[in-house]
XYZ file of C-alpha atoms in Angstrom:
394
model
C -25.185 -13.795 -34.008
C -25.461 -17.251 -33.152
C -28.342 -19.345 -33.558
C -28.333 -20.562 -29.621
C -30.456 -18.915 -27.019
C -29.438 -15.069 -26.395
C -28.194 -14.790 -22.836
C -29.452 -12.288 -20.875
C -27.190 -9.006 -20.552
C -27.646 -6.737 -17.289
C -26.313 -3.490 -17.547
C -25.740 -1.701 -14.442
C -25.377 1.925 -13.794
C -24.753 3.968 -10.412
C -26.083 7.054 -10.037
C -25.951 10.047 -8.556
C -27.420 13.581 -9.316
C -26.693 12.997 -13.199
C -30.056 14.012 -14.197
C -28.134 16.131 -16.686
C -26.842 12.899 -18.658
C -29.078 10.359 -17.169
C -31.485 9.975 -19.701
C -28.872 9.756 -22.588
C -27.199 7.083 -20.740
C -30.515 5.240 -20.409
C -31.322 5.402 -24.224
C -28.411 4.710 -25.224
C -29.182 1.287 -23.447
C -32.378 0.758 -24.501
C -32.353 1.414 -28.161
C -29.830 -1.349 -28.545
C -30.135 -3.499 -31.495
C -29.705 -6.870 -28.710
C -33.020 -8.048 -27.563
C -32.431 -9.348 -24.428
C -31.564 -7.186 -21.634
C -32.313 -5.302 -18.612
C -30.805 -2.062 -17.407
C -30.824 -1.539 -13.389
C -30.022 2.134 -12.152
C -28.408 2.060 -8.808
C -29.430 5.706 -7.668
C -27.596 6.981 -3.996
C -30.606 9.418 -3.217
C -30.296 11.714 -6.205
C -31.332 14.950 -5.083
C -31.912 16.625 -8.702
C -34.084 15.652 -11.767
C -32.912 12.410 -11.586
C -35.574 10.622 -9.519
C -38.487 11.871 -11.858
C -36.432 10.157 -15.132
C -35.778 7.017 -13.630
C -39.657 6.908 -12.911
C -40.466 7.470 -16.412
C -38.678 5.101 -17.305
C -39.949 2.331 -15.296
C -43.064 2.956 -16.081
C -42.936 2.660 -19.855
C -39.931 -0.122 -20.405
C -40.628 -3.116 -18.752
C -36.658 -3.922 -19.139
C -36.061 -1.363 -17.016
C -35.757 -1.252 -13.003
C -34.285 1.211 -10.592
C -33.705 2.064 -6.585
C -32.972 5.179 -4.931
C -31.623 5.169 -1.397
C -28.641 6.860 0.653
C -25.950 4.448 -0.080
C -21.552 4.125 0.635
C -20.988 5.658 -3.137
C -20.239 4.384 -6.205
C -18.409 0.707 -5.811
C -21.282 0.342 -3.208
C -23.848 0.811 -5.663
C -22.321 -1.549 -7.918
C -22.061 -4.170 -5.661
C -26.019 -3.763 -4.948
C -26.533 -3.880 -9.029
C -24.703 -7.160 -9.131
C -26.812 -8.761 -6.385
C -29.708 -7.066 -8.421
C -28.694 -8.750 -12.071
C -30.331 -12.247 -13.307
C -28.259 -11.994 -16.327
C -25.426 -13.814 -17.882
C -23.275 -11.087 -18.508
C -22.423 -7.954 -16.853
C -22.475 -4.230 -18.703
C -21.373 -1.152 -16.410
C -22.331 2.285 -17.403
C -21.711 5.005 -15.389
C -24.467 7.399 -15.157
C -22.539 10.121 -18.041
C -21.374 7.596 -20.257
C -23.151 6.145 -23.558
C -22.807 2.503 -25.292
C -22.792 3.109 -29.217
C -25.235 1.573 -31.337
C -24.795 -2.490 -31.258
C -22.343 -2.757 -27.954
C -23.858 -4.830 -26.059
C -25.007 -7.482 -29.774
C -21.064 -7.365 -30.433
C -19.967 -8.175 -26.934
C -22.723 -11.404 -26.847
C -21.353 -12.523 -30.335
C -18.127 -12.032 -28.699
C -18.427 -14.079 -25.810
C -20.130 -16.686 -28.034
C -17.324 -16.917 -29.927
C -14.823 -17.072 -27.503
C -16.143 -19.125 -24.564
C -13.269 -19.021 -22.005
C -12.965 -15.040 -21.834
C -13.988 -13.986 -18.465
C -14.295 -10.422 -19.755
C -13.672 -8.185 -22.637
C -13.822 -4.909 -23.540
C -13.809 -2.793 -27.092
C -12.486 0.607 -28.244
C -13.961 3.836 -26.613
C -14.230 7.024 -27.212
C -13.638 9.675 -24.872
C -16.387 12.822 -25.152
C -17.327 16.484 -23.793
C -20.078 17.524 -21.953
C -22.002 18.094 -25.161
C -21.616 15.066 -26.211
C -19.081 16.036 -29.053
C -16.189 12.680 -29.292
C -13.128 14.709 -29.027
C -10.292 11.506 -28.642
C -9.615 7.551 -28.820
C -8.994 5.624 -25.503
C -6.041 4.002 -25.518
C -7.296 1.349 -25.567
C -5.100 -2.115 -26.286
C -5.471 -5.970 -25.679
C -5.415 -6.386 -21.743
C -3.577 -8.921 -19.853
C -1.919 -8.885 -15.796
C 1.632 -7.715 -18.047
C 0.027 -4.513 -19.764
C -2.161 -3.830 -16.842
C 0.242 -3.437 -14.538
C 1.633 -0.454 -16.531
C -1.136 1.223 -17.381
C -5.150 1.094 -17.261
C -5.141 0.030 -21.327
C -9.708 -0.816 -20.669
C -12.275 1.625 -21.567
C -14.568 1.267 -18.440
C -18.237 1.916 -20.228
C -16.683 -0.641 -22.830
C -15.958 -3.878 -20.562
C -18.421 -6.261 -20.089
C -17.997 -9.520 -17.667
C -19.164 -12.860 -16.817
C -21.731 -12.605 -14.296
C -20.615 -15.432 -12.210
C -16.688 -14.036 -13.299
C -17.860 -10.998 -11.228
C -19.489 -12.407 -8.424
C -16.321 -15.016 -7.830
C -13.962 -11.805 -8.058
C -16.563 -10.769 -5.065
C -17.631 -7.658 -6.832
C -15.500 -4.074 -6.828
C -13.400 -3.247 -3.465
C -15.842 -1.135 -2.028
C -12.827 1.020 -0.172
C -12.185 1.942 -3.584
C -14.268 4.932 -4.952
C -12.047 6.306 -8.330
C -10.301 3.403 -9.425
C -11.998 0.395 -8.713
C -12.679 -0.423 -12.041
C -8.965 -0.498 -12.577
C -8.238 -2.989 -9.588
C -11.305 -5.292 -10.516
C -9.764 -5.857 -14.382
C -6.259 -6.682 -12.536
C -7.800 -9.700 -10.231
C -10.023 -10.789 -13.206
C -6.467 -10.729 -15.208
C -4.926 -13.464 -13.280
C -7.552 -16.095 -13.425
C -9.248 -15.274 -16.922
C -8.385 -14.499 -20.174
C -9.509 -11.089 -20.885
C -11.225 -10.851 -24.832
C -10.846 -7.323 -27.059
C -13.146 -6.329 -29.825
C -11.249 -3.943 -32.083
C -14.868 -2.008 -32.522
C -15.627 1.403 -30.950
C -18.009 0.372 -27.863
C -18.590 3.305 -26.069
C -18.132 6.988 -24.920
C -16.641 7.757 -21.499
C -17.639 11.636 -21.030
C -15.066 13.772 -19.313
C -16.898 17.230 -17.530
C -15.950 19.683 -15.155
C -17.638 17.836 -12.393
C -16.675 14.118 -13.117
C -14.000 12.710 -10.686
C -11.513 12.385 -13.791
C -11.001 15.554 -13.810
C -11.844 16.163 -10.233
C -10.534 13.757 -8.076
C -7.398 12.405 -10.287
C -4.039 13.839 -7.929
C -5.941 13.862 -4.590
C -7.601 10.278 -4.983
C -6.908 8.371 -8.538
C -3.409 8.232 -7.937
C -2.938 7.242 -4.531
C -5.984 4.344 -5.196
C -4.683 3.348 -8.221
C -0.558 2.922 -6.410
C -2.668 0.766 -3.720
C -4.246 -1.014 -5.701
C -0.610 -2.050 -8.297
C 0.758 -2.690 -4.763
C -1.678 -4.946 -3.304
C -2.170 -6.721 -6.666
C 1.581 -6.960 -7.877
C 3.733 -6.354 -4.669
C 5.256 -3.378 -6.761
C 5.217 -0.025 -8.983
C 6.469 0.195 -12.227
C 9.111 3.018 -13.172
C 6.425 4.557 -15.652
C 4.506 5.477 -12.957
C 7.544 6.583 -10.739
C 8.560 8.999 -13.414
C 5.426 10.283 -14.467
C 5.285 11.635 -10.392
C 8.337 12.938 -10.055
C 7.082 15.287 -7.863
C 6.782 12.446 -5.093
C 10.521 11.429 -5.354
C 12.473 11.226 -2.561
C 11.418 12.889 0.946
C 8.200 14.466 -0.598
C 6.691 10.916 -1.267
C 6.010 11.538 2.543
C 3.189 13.951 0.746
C 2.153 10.755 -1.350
C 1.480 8.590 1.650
C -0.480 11.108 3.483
C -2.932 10.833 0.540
C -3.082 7.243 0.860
C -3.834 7.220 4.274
C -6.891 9.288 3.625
C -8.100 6.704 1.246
C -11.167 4.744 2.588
C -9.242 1.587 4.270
C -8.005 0.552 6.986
C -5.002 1.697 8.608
C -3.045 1.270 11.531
C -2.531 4.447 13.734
C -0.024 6.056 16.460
C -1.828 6.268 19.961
C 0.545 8.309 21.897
C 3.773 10.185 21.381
C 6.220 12.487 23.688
C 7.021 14.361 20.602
C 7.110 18.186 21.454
C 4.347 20.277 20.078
C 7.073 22.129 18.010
C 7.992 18.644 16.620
C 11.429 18.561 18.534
C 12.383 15.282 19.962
C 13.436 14.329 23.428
C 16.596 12.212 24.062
C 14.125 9.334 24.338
C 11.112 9.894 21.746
C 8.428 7.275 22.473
C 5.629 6.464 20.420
C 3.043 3.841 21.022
C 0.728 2.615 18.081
C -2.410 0.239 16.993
C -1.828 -1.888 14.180
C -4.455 -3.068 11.976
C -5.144 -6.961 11.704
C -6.839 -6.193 8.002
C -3.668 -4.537 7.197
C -0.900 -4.687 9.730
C 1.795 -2.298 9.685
C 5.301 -3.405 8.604
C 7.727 -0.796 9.796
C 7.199 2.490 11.073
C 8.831 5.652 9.377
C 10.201 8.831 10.836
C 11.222 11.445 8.777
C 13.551 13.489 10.564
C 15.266 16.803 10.050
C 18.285 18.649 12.147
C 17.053 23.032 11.180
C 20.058 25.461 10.722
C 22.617 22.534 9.820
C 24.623 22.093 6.499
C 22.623 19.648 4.304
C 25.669 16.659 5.848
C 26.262 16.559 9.300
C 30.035 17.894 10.399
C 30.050 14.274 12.469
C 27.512 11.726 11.967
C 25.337 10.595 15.682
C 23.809 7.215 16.188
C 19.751 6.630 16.870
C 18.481 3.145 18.651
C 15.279 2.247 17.999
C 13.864 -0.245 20.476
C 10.464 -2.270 19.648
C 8.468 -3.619 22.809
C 11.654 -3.394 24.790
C 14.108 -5.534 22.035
C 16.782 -3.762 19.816
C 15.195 -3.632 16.370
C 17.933 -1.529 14.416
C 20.635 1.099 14.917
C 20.827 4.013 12.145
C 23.999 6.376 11.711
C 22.241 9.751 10.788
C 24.792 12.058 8.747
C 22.603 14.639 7.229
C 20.143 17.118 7.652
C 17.403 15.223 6.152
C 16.785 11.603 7.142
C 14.155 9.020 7.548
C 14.176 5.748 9.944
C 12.319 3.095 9.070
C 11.877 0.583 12.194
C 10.961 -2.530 11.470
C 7.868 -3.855 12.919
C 6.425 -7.392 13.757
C 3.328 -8.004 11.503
C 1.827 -10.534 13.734
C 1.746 -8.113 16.648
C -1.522 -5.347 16.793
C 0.112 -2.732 19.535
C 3.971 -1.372 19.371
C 5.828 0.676 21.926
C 8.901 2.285 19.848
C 11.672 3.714 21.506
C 14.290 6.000 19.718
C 16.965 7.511 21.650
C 19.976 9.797 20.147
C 23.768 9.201 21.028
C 23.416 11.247 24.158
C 21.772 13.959 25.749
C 23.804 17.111 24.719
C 24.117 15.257 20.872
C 27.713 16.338 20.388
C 27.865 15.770 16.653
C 25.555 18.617 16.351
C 26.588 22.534 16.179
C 25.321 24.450 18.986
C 21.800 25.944 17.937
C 20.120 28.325 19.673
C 16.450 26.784 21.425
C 17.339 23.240 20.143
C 15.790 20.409 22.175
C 18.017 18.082 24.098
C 16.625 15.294 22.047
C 18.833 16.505 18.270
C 16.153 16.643 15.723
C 12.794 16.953 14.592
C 10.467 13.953 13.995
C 8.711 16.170 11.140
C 6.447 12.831 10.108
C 5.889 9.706 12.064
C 3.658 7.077 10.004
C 3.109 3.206 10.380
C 3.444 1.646 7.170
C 1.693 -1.289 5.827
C 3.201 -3.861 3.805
C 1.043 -1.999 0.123
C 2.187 1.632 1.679
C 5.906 0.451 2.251
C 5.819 -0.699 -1.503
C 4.662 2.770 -2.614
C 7.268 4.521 -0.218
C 10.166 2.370 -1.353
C 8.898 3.069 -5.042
C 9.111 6.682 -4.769
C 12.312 7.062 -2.392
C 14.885 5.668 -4.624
């Protein structure tokens, strides 16, 4: 260790009925070998043990300080540990997860050492609910090129520049399973990001933690998002480890991200039957979202009782605010428009009308509306969701 003055390390941890793991967490904090730190607990109103630990705590370390109060989940706790922190450096430790013995000493020397990293992380260990190490993270040096295929940092490993933190603006507090993930890939474009070939940490993995939880219905959609907002694109690896979102069920995909916690724009109105038929003219009227305005609006259509291609292919306008925006020739059984849509403008009045009334390229069926086909999904788009849909289509 160097000789100069030790800076301050804070290690944050948010928390939330853990009082299972809690107190491992904490001592595995404490008992460091690095003098000079404090550990702040971030607690959303634990309802469980948890409450009466933290209090122990505080009462006997003087390093150690704590809140507990309702809060918007995890990145929102972090956020209030970071406006919490008077240290130099920033350690985040979930409430399950454990540092090893001299983490947060090799991390300092680390930084020391190498003065122009705006982060770093080490080699972690992944563990069971027992606290038995089971696998190796794999983990590897991290830059914006490996990030963008995979998530190659630890999370209880990294630890960042305070002020490299604050200047990112903290985690995207929309963001509540990978928002770790999308913080390293904005720190990776303005910093160089350090790795200590040393085992760090443990990251536990139990039944109740949102790894094993939450992965298909949130992790994946957030983490798409977030490669889309951050790099305008998905890589193939991650198109081919979904495959089940190819083609028309990606429609499944963006469902999930439009659950997510952001904004989104939404349809207002539509003539749409309640059995999903379309009339000769189908409109739809929608609210765009100035945070994230939508940048074409898709219909995924279907013609029921047909051959999978169309004996004679039909034509459908779609008009935007009164102007022509784009013709498509529909040939098959299963199809999707997407219109395109002015970004600058917040409200859209779509109009899609078939060839003609009686849609003659279509074999008599019996009950079919006038309007041709079924507009199974209508969903506005914006610019991040149209990446992930044009991903997953081809």
């Amino acid at each position: 260790m160097s000789l100069s003055p030790l800076p301050l390390v804070s290690v944050i941890t948010p928390s939330y009925n853990q009082g299972k793991f809690i107190r491992e967490t904490i001592d595995s904090i404490l008992s460091q070998d690095y003098p000079h730190l404090e550990h702040i607990v971030v607690d959303g109103g634990s309802t469980d043990q948890t409450l009466s630990i933290l209090q122990e705590y505080a009462q006997r370390d003087p390093r150690f300080r704590f809140i507990s109060e309702p809060d918007n989940g995890q990145s929102h706790a972090i956020n209030k540990g970071l406006s919490m922190a008077r240290g130099e450096i920033i350690g985040w430790l979930n409430s399950d997860d454990t540092y090893l013995p001299g983490a947060i000493r090799k991390a300092v020397h680390a930084f020391q050492q190498h003065p122009a990293w705006g982060m770093l992380h080490g080699r972690g260990q992944v563990i069971d609910e027992s606290g038995t190490a089971y696998s190796a993270y794999p983990s590897e040096k991290a830059d914006a090129r490996s990030l963008y295929q995979s998530c190659v940092i630890c999370q209880p490993t990294a630890f960042i520049r305070t002020h490299v933190f604050r200047q990112m603006g903290g985690v995207d507090e929309r963001l509540q399973f990978c928002m770790d993930y999308e913080l390293w890939m904005r720190i990776s474009k303005a910093y160089p990001i350090g790795f200590v070939a040393e085992f760090l940490a443990s990251a536990r993995i139990h039944g109740a933690c949102k790894s094993a939880t939450q992965w298909h219905s949130v992790g994946v959609p957030e983490v798409l998002k977030s490669l889309a907002k951050n790099y305008s694109s998905i890589p193939p690896g991650w198109v081919s480890y979904l495959p089940q979102y190819r083609g028309m069920g990606v429609i499944d995909l963006l469902r999930q991200l439009k659950t997510l916690r952001s904004n989104s724009s939404r349809i207002t109105g539509m003539n749409r039957y309640r059995d999903l038929w379309a009339p000769p003219i189908l409109r739809i009227t929608m609210e765009s979202d100035p945070a994230a305005p939508a940048q074409f609006l898709l219909v995924k259509g279907k013609i029921p009782g047909v051959p999978m291609q169309l004996p004679k292919a039909f034509t459908l306008t779609a008009l935007v605010n009164g102007m022509m925006a784009k013709s498509f020739t529909v040939s098959k059984a299963l199809f999707a428009l997407e219109i395109p849509l002015d970004p600058r403008s917040l409200t859209h009045r779509i109009d899609i009308s078939s060839t003609s009334t009686n849609t003659p390229a279509l074999p008599q069926i019996d009950n079919m509306r006038v309007g041709g086909y079924m507009a199974e999904d209508v969903l506005p788009l914006s610019h991040e969701e149209a990446i992930v849909y044009r991903a997953f289509r081809n």
